[in-house]
Every structure is written in structure tokens, then in C-alpha cells.
JSON list of C-alpha atoms in Angstrom, two decimals:
[
{"chain": "A", "resi": 83, "resn": "UNK", "atom": "CA", "xyz": [-20.15, 85.07, 123.79]},
{"chain": "A", "resi": 84, "resn": "UNK", "atom": "CA", "xyz": [-17.02, 84.93, 125.84]},
{"chain": "A", "resi": 85, "resn": "UNK", "atom": "CA", "xyz": [-14.10, 86.68, 124.12]},
{"chain": "A", "resi": 86, "resn": "UNK", "atom": "CA", "xyz": [-11.31, 84.66, 125.80]},
{"chain": "A", "resi": 87, "resn": "UNK", "atom": "CA", "xyz": [-11.06, 81.47, 123.71]},
{"chain": "A", "resi": 88, "resn": "UNK", "atom": "CA", "xyz": [-8.84, 79.63, 126.19]},
{"chain": "A", "resi": 89, "resn": "UNK", "atom": "CA", "xyz": [-11.27, 80.36, 129.01]},
{"chain": "A", "resi": 90, "resn": "UNK", "atom": "CA", "xyz": [-14.15, 79.32, 126.77]},
{"chain": "A", "resi": 91, "resn": "UNK", "atom": "CA", "xyz": [-12.35, 76.02, 126.02]},
{"chain": "A", "resi": 92, "resn": "UNK", "atom": "CA", "xyz": [-11.94, 75.35, 129.76]},
{"chain": "A", "resi": 93, "resn": "UNK", "atom": "CA", "xyz": [-15.64, 76.10, 130.32]},
{"chain": "A", "resi": 94, "resn": "UNK", "atom": "CA", "xyz": [-16.51, 73.62, 127.58]},
{"chain": "A", "resi": 95, "resn": "UNK", "atom": "CA", "xyz": [-14.24, 70.91, 129.06]},
{"chain": "A", "resi": 96, "resn": "UNK", "atom": "CA", "xyz": [-15.87, 71.39, 132.48]},
{"chain": "A", "resi": 97, "resn": "UNK", "atom": "CA", "xyz": [-19.34, 71.38, 130.93]},
{"chain": "A", "resi": 98, "resn": "UNK", "atom": "CA", "xyz": [-18.77, 68.12, 129.08]},
{"chain": "A", "resi": 99, "resn": "UNK", "atom": "CA", "xyz": [-17.25, 66.40, 132.14]},
{"chain": "A", "resi": 100, "resn": "UNK", "atom": "CA", "xyz": [-19.94, 67.56, 134.58]},
{"chain": "A", "resi": 101, "resn": "UNK", "atom": "CA", "xyz": [-22.82, 66.92, 132.19]},
{"chain": "A", "resi": 102, "resn": "UNK", "atom": "CA", "xyz": [-21.54, 63.40, 131.47]},
{"chain": "A", "resi": 103, "resn": "UNK", "atom": "CA", "xyz": [-21.50, 62.73, 135.24]},
{"chain": "A", "resi": 104, "resn": "UNK", "atom": "CA", "xyz": [-24.95, 64.36, 135.60]},
{"chain": "A", "resi": 105, "resn": "UNK", "atom": "CA", "xyz": [-23.61, 66.84, 138.16]},
{"chain": "A", "resi": 106, "resn": "UNK", "atom": "CA", "xyz": [-25.76, 69.97, 138.35]},
{"chain": "A", "resi": 107, "resn": "UNK", "atom": "CA", "xyz": [-23.74, 73.18, 138.24]},
{"chain": "A", "resi": 108, "resn": "UNK", "atom": "CA", "xyz": [-24.01, 76.77, 137.11]},
{"chain": "A", "resi": 109, "resn": "UNK", "atom": "CA", "xyz": [-21.48, 79.24, 135.75]},
{"chain": "A", "resi": 110, "resn": "UNK", "atom": "CA", "xyz": [-21.15, 82.28, 138.02]},
{"chain": "A", "resi": 111, "resn": "UNK", "atom": "CA", "xyz": [-18.77, 85.23, 138.37]},
{"chain": "A", "resi": 112, "resn": "UNK", "atom": "CA", "xyz": [-17.13, 87.05, 135.48]},
{"chain": "A", "resi": 113, "resn": "UNK", "atom": "CA", "xyz": [-17.84, 84.41, 132.86]},
{"chain": "A", "resi": 114, "resn": "UNK", "atom": "CA", "xyz": [-21.55, 84.52, 133.76]},
{"chain": "A", "resi": 115, "resn": "UNK", "atom": "CA", "xyz": [-21.47, 88.32, 133.46]},
{"chain": "A", "resi": 116, "resn": "UNK", "atom": "CA", "xyz": [-19.93, 88.00, 129.98]},
{"chain": "A", "resi": 117, "resn": "UNK", "atom": "CA", "xyz": [-22.47, 85.40, 128.91]},
{"chain": "A", "resi": 118, "resn": "UNK", "atom": "CA", "xyz": [-25.24, 87.71, 130.20]},
{"chain": "A", "resi": 119, "resn": "UNK", "atom": "CA", "xyz": [-24.19, 90.52, 127.87]},
{"chain": "A", "resi": 120, "resn": "UNK", "atom": "CA", "xyz": [-21.42, 92.58, 129.48]},
{"chain": "A", "resi": 121, "resn": "UNK", "atom": "CA", "xyz": [-18.03, 91.85, 127.96]},
{"chain": "A", "resi": 122, "resn": "UNK", "atom": "CA", "xyz": [-15.25, 92.39, 130.45]},
{"chain": "A", "resi": 123, "resn": "UNK", "atom": "CA", "xyz": [-11.90, 90.87, 131.23]},
{"chain": "A", "resi": 124, "resn": "UNK", "atom": "CA", "xyz": [-11.91, 87.78, 133.41]},
{"chain": "A", "resi": 125, "resn": "UNK", "atom": "CA", "xyz": [-9.22, 85.21, 133.92]},
{"chain": "A", "resi": 126, "resn": "UNK", "atom": "CA", "xyz": [-10.91, 82.37, 135.81]},
{"chain": "A", "resi": 127, "resn": "UNK", "atom": "CA", "xyz": [-13.99, 80.20, 135.69]},
{"chain": "A", "resi": 128, "resn": "UNK", "atom": "CA", "xyz": [-16.27, 80.14, 138.74]},
{"chain": "A", "resi": 129, "resn": "UNK", "atom": "CA", "xyz": [-18.72, 77.28, 139.10]},
{"chain": "A", "resi": 130, "resn": "UNK", "atom": "CA", "xyz": [-21.56, 76.88, 141.57]},
{"chain": "A", "resi": 131, "resn": "UNK", "atom": "CA", "xyz": [-21.87, 73.27, 142.76]},
{"chain": "A", "resi": 132, "resn": "UNK", "atom": "CA", "xyz": [-23.60, 71.42, 145.56]},
{"chain": "A", "resi": 133, "resn": "UNK", "atom": "CA", "xyz": [-21.55, 70.51, 148.62]},
{"chain": "A", "resi": 134, "resn": "UNK", "atom": "CA", "xyz": [-22.42, 66.83, 148.24]},
{"chain": "A", "resi": 135, "resn": "UNK", "atom": "CA", "xyz": [-21.01, 66.81, 144.67]},
{"chain": "A", "resi": 136, "resn": "UNK", "atom": "CA", "xyz": [-17.51, 68.04, 145.55]},
{"chain": "A", "resi": 137, "resn": "UNK", "atom": "CA", "xyz": [-15.84, 64.62, 145.34]},
{"chain": "A", "resi": 138, "resn": "UNK", "atom": "CA", "xyz": [-17.55, 63.78, 142.06]},
{"chain": "A", "resi": 139, "resn": "UNK", "atom": "CA", "xyz": [-16.60, 67.16, 140.61]},
{"chain": "A", "resi": 140, "resn": "UNK", "atom": "CA", "xyz": [-12.95, 66.67, 141.59]},
{"chain": "A", "resi": 141, "resn": "UNK", "atom": "CA", "xyz": [-12.91, 63.22, 140.02]},
{"chain": "A", "resi": 142, "resn": "UNK", "atom": "CA", "xyz": [-14.60, 64.40, 136.80]},
{"chain": "A", "resi": 143, "resn": "UNK", "atom": "CA", "xyz": [-12.36, 67.39, 136.30]},
{"chain": "A", "resi": 144, "resn": "UNK", "atom": "CA", "xyz": [-9.22, 65.40, 137.10]},
{"chain": "A", "resi": 145, "resn": "UNK", "atom": "CA", "xyz": [-10.22, 62.83, 134.50]},
{"chain": "A", "resi": 146, "resn": "UNK", "atom": "CA", "xyz": [-10.82, 65.72, 132.06]},
{"chain": "A", "resi": 147, "resn": "UNK", "atom": "CA", "xyz": [-7.17, 66.82, 132.45]},
{"chain": "A", "resi": 148, "resn": "UNK", "atom": "CA", "xyz": [-7.40, 69.58, 135.04]},
{"chain": "A", "resi": 149, "resn": "UNK", "atom": "CA", "xyz": [-5.10, 69.50, 138.06]},
{"chain": "A", "resi": 150, "resn": "UNK", "atom": "CA", "xyz": [-6.29, 70.15, 141.61]},
{"chain": "A", "resi": 151, "resn": "UNK", "atom": "CA", "xyz": [-4.18, 72.61, 143.59]},
{"chain": "A", "resi": 152, "resn": "UNK", "atom": "CA", "xyz": [-4.90, 72.04, 147.26]},
{"chain": "A", "resi": 153, "resn": "UNK", "atom": "CA", "xyz": [-2.74, 75.05, 148.12]},
{"chain": "A", "resi": 154, "resn": "UNK", "atom": "CA", "xyz": [-4.89, 77.36, 145.99]},
{"chain": "A", "resi": 155, "resn": "UNK", "atom": "CA", "xyz": [-8.13, 75.38, 146.51]},
{"chain": "A", "resi": 156, "resn": "UNK", "atom": "CA", "xyz": [-8.86, 75.39, 142.78]},
{"chain": "A", "resi": 157, "resn": "UNK", "atom": "CA", "xyz": [-8.31, 73.42, 139.62]},
{"chain": "A", "resi": 158, "resn": "UNK", "atom": "CA", "xyz": [-5.88, 74.57, 136.97]},
{"chain": "A", "resi": 159, "resn": "UNK", "atom": "CA", "xyz": [-6.28, 73.81, 133.29]},
{"chain": "A", "resi": 160, "resn": "UNK", "atom": "CA", "xyz": [-3.22, 72.69, 131.31]},
{"chain": "A", "resi": 161, "resn": "UNK", "atom": "CA", "xyz": [-2.91, 76.32, 130.13]},
{"chain": "A", "resi": 162, "resn": "UNK", "atom": "CA", "xyz": [-3.06, 77.58, 133.74]},
{"chain": "A", "resi": 163, "resn": "UNK", "atom": "CA", "xyz": [-6.63, 78.89, 133.82]},
{"chain": "A", "resi": 164, "resn": "UNK", "atom": "CA", "xyz": [-8.08, 78.60, 137.34]},
{"chain": "A", "resi": 165, "resn": "UNK", "atom": "CA", "xyz": [-11.42, 76.91, 137.94]},
{"chain": "A", "resi": 166, "resn": "UNK", "atom": "CA", "xyz": [-12.89, 77.85, 141.30]},
{"chain": "A", "resi": 167, "resn": "UNK", "atom": "CA", "xyz": [-15.99, 76.68, 143.12]},
{"chain": "A", "resi": 168, "resn": "UNK", "atom": "CA", "xyz": [-18.74, 78.23, 145.16]},
{"chain": "A", "resi": 169, "resn": "UNK", "atom": "CA", "xyz": [-20.96, 75.98, 147.21]},
{"chain": "A", "resi": 170, "resn": "UNK", "atom": "CA", "xyz": [-24.73, 76.12, 147.17]},
{"chain": "A", "resi": 171, "resn": "UNK", "atom": "CA", "xyz": [-26.06, 77.18, 150.55]},
{"chain": "A", "resi": 172, "resn": "UNK", "atom": "CA", "xyz": [-23.00, 79.26, 151.45]},
{"chain": "A", "resi": 173, "resn": "UNK", "atom": "CA", "xyz": [-23.43, 82.99, 152.01]},
{"chain": "A", "resi": 174, "resn": "UNK", "atom": "CA", "xyz": [-23.17, 84.94, 148.77]},
{"chain": "A", "resi": 175, "resn": "UNK", "atom": "CA", "xyz": [-21.05, 87.53, 150.58]},
{"chain": "A", "resi": 176, "resn": "UNK", "atom": "CA", "xyz": [-19.50, 88.01, 153.98]},
{"chain": "A", "resi": 177, "resn": "UNK", "atom": "CA", "xyz": [-22.29, 88.64, 156.47]},
{"chain": "A", "resi": 178, "resn": "UNK", "atom": "CA", "xyz": [-24.95, 88.50, 153.76]},
{"chain": "A", "resi": 179, "resn": "UNK", "atom": "CA", "xyz": [-28.44, 87.15, 154.35]},
{"chain": "A", "resi": 180, "resn": "UNK", "atom": "CA", "xyz": [-28.35, 85.86, 150.77]},
{"chain": "A", "resi": 181, "resn": "UNK", "atom": "CA", "xyz": [-27.37, 82.22, 150.24]},
{"chain": "A", "resi": 182, "resn": "UNK", "atom": "CA", "xyz": [-26.04, 80.82, 146.99]},
{"chain": "A", "resi": 183, "resn": "UNK", "atom": "CA", "xyz": [-28.80, 78.85, 145.25]},
{"chain": "A", "resi": 184, "resn": "UNK", "atom": "CA", "xyz": [-28.90, 75.15, 144.46]},
{"chain": "A", "resi": 185, "resn": "UNK", "atom": "CA", "xyz": [-27.78, 74.57, 140.86]},
{"chain": "A", "resi": 186, "resn": "UNK", "atom": "CA", "xyz": [-30.15, 71.58, 140.65]},
{"chain": "A", "resi": 187, "resn": "UNK", "atom": "CA", "xyz": [-33.12, 73.94, 141.10]},
{"chain": "A", "resi": 188, "resn": "UNK", "atom": "CA", "xyz": [-34.64, 74.91, 137.73]},
{"chain": "A", "resi": 189, "resn": "UNK", "atom": "CA", "xyz": [-35.11, 78.47, 139.01]},
{"chain": "A", "resi": 190, "resn": "UNK", "atom": "CA", "xyz": [-31.34, 78.91, 139.44]},
{"chain": "A", "resi": 191, "resn": "UNK", "atom": "CA", "xyz": [-29.89, 78.76, 135.95]},
{"chain": "A", "resi": 192, "resn": "UNK", "atom": "CA", "xyz": [-30.64, 78.67, 132.26]},
{"chain": "A", "resi": 193, "resn": "UNK", "atom": "CA", "xyz": [-28.58, 77.92, 129.18]},
{"chain": "A", "resi": 194, "resn": "UNK", "atom": "CA", "xyz": [-26.52, 80.71, 127.64]},
{"chain": "A", "resi": 195, "resn": "UNK", "atom": "CA", "xyz": [-24.37, 79.71, 124.70]},
{"chain": "A", "resi": 196, "resn": "UNK", "atom": "CA", "xyz": [-24.89, 76.10, 125.74]},
{"chain": "A", "resi": 197, "resn": "UNK", "atom": "CA", "xyz": [-23.74, 76.51, 129.35]},
{"chain": "A", "resi": 198, "resn": "UNK", "atom": "CA", "xyz": [-25.89, 76.60, 132.49]},
{"chain": "A", "resi": 199, "resn": "UNK", "atom": "CA", "xyz": [-25.52, 80.16, 133.77]},
{"chain": "A", "resi": 200, "resn": "UNK", "atom": "CA", "xyz": [-27.13, 81.78, 136.80]},
{"chain": "A", "resi": 201, "resn": "UNK", "atom": "CA", "xyz": [-30.36, 83.48, 135.86]},
{"chain": "A", "resi": 202, "resn": "UNK", "atom": "CA", "xyz": [-30.02, 87.24, 135.69]},
{"chain": "A", "resi": 203, "resn": "UNK", "atom": "CA", "xyz": [-31.68, 87.96, 139.05]},
{"chain": "A", "resi": 204, "resn": "UNK", "atom": "CA", "xyz": [-29.56, 85.31, 140.83]},
{"chain": "A", "resi": 205, "resn": "UNK", "atom": "CA", "xyz": [-26.39, 86.65, 139.20]},
{"chain": "A", "resi": 206, "resn": "UNK", "atom": "CA", "xyz": [-27.20, 90.21, 140.24]},
{"chain": "A", "resi": 207, "resn": "UNK", "atom": "CA", "xyz": [-27.99, 89.00, 143.78]},
{"chain": "A", "resi": 208, "resn": "UNK", "atom": "CA", "xyz": [-24.67, 87.18, 144.05]},
{"chain": "A", "resi": 209, "resn": "UNK", "atom": "CA", "xyz": [-22.74, 90.17, 142.72]},
{"chain": "A", "resi": 210, "resn": "UNK", "atom": "CA", "xyz": [-24.45, 92.64, 145.07]},
{"chain": "A", "resi": 211, "resn": "UNK", "atom": "CA", "xyz": [-24.07, 90.37, 148.12]},
{"chain": "A", "resi": 212, "resn": "UNK", "atom": "CA", "xyz": [-20.42, 89.68, 147.38]},
{"chain": "A", "resi": 213, "resn": "UNK", "atom": "CA", "xyz": [-19.71, 93.35, 146.76]},
{"chain": "A", "resi": 214, "resn": "UNK", "atom": "CA", "xyz": [-21.37, 94.40, 150.01]},
{"chain": "A", "resi": 215, "resn": "UNK", "atom": "CA", "xyz": [-19.38, 91.85, 151.99]},
{"chain": "A", "resi": 216, "resn": "UNK", "atom": "CA", "xyz": [-15.91, 92.61, 150.64]},
{"chain": "A", "resi": 217, "resn": "UNK", "atom": "CA", "xyz": [-14.70, 96.16, 150.12]},
{"chain": "A", "resi": 218, "resn": "UNK", "atom": "CA", "xyz": [-11.91, 94.97, 147.80]},
{"chain": "A", "resi": 219, "resn": "UNK", "atom": "CA", "xyz": [-14.54, 93.50, 145.45]},
{"chain": "A", "resi": 220, "resn": "UNK", "atom": "CA", "xyz": [-17.21, 96.21, 145.72]},
{"chain": "A", "resi": 221, "resn": "UNK", "atom": "CA", "xyz": [-16.06, 98.23, 142.70]},
{"chain": "A", "resi": 222, "resn": "UNK", "atom": "CA", "xyz": [-15.86, 95.23, 140.37]},
{"chain": "A", "resi": 223, "resn": "UNK", "atom": "CA", "xyz": [-19.08, 93.55, 141.51]},
{"chain": "A", "resi": 224, "resn": "UNK", "atom": "CA", "xyz": [-21.07, 96.79, 141.52]},
{"chain": "A", "resi": 225, "resn": "UNK", "atom": "CA", "xyz": [-19.67, 97.73, 138.11]},
{"chain": "A", "resi": 226, "resn": "UNK", "atom": "CA", "xyz": [-20.81, 94.35, 136.80]},
{"chain": "A", "resi": 227, "resn": "UNK", "atom": "CA", "xyz": [-24.31, 95.01, 138.14]},
{"chain": "A", "resi": 228, "resn": "UNK", "atom": "CA", "xyz": [-24.41, 98.52, 136.62]},
{"chain": "A", "resi": 229, "resn": "UNK", "atom": "CA", "xyz": [-23.38, 97.13, 133.24]},
{"chain": "A", "resi": 230, "resn": "UNK", "atom": "CA", "xyz": [-25.92, 94.30, 133.45]},
{"chain": "A", "resi": 231, "resn": "UNK", "atom": "CA", "xyz": [-28.59, 96.89, 134.28]},
{"chain": "A", "resi": 232, "resn": "UNK", "atom": "CA", "xyz": [-27.60, 98.86, 131.18]},
{"chain": "A", "resi": 233, "resn": "UNK", "atom": "CA", "xyz": [-27.27, 95.79, 128.92]},
{"chain": "A", "resi": 234, "resn": "UNK", "atom": "CA", "xyz": [-30.73, 94.54, 129.87]},
{"chain": "A", "resi": 235, "resn": "UNK", "atom": "CA", "xyz": [-32.41, 97.96, 130.28]},
{"chain": "A", "resi": 236, "resn": "UNK", "atom": "CA", "xyz": [-33.46, 97.02, 133.80]},
{"chain": "A", "resi": 237, "resn": "UNK", "atom": "CA", "xyz": [-35.56, 99.42, 135.83]},
{"chain": "A", "resi": 238, "resn": "UNK", "atom": "CA", "xyz": [-35.97, 99.88, 139.57]},
{"chain": "A", "resi": 239, "resn": "UNK", "atom": "CA", "xyz": [-38.93, 97.47, 139.33]},
{"chain": "A", "resi": 240, "resn": "UNK", "atom": "CA", "xyz": [-36.52, 94.56, 138.70]},
{"chain": "A", "resi": 241, "resn": "UNK", "atom": "CA", "xyz": [-35.61, 94.82, 142.40]},
{"chain": "A", "resi": 242, "resn": "UNK", "atom": "CA", "xyz": [-38.73, 92.79, 143.21]},
{"chain": "A", "resi": 243, "resn": "UNK", "atom": "CA", "xyz": [-36.88, 89.70, 141.91]},
{"chain": "A", "resi": 244, "resn": "UNK", "atom": "CA", "xyz": [-34.01, 90.22, 144.37]},
{"chain": "A", "resi": 245, "resn": "UNK", "atom": "CA", "xyz": [-33.58, 89.41, 148.03]},
{"chain": "A", "resi": 246, "resn": "UNK", "atom": "CA", "xyz": [-35.16, 92.23, 150.09]},
{"chain": "A", "resi": 247, "resn": "UNK", "atom": "CA", "xyz": [-31.81, 93.09, 151.72]},
{"chain": "A", "resi": 248, "resn": "UNK", "atom": "CA", "xyz": [-30.33, 93.90, 148.28]},
{"chain": "A", "resi": 249, "resn": "UNK", "atom": "CA", "xyz": [-33.17, 95.96, 146.83]},
{"chain": "A", "resi": 250, "resn": "UNK", "atom": "CA", "xyz": [-32.00, 99.39, 148.07]},
{"chain": "A", "resi": 251, "resn": "UNK", "atom": "CA", "xyz": [-28.48, 98.90, 146.66]},
{"chain": "A", "resi": 252, "resn": "UNK", "atom": "CA", "xyz": [-29.90, 97.68, 143.36]},
{"chain": "A", "resi": 253, "resn": "UNK", "atom": "CA", "xyz": [-32.16, 100.71, 143.05]},
{"chain": "A", "resi": 254, "resn": "UNK", "atom": "CA", "xyz": [-29.20, 103.02, 143.68]},
{"chain": "A", "resi": 255, "resn": "UNK", "atom": "CA", "xyz": [-27.25, 101.25, 140.96]},
{"chain": "A", "resi": 256, "resn": "UNK", "atom": "CA", "xyz": [-30.15, 101.63, 138.53]},
{"chain": "A", "resi": 257, "resn": "UNK", "atom": "CA", "xyz": [-29.87, 105.39, 139.04]},
{"chain": "A", "resi": 258, "resn": "UNK", "atom": "CA", "xyz": [-26.09, 105.18, 138.54]},
{"chain": "A", "resi": 259, "resn": "UNK", "atom": "CA", "xyz": [-26.57, 103.21, 135.33]},
{"chain": "A", "resi": 260, "resn": "UNK", "atom": "CA", "xyz": [-28.82, 105.99, 134.04]},
{"chain": "A", "resi": 261, "resn": "UNK", "atom": "CA", "xyz": [-26.11, 108.53, 134.82]},
{"chain": "A", "resi": 262, "resn": "UNK", "atom": "CA", "xyz": [-28.22, 110.33, 137.43]}
]
């Protein structure tokens, strides 16, 4: 469960609005990490949507009371919580071979506490790819992966579920999670 009640409320508002409009989406980023078992501080909600749903998403969230900030390229809740979007098909990290999955694909997400959240392998892939592509994010994204490895008692064998380009980094992080 997510510890930040205001952030949880925003996630629920988005869920209701997008579900009512039958827009497929998945929770990604820090909120997904929390819902997957590693409690850490996060201040925004990241949602994976399809490119063709952008206009519908903007309309739904505006009607739900969020305000679009073109300058920041994100929505803001009435309490100021940012809601940001990642687009299916975009690279998961700068220069990465890994592409963000389609949230309409059943293999992409599953319900966690009532919200569609990236499946564990897809979440780990996105975190590794993002961390490899942006030095400023490496420590946070890799720390998330290490904690998810520990929370789920993942072994090196879990790498088979990841994109081949990410398997060596994952295996190194498994060793780090074991304290070796």
C-alpha cells in the first residue's frame, strides 16, 4: 500500500476517470515500486498510456479536476501533486533498446491494490533502462531494482524475463542485493 494518502487519492481519481473512459493505462515509476513492495518516498504519479489516447486522457483528467500545465507537460492535482505520462512505444531510457510496453496488452500490467501496475519484470526493465540512460537517475532507479529484488527474493534466474540488453545489469544488482 502506498503510504502517501494524498498521492493515493490522486491515483484513485485518475483510475476512476480513465477506467470510466475505458482508457488502458498502467501505473509506473515510484508509485509502482511502492505497490510492488518497496516503500519509498515519491511525490508524483507516473502513468503509462498509449500515444493515441493522449487527447482522451487529457479530457478525462481535466473533467476529474486536474489541471494541465503545458509548461511542465504534466497534470497537477488540486493539492499540487504532479501526474506525468510515459508513452507506450517510447524508449524506456535514453539510447535503450527497450521500449515501453502497451498498457492494453494483458502481459503488461496486473492489479495491485485495485490499480493496474506494471508487472514486476516490466517494472524492473523500465527502471534498469531508465537508470542506464540517465546518470542523474541511475542511483534511484538501481536502488529501486535492488529493493524489489530483495522484497521478492529474486535470483539471477529472473533475468530470463528481462530484455537481453538488461540481463547483465540485473544479475549484478542481484549480487548487490545479497550484499556480495
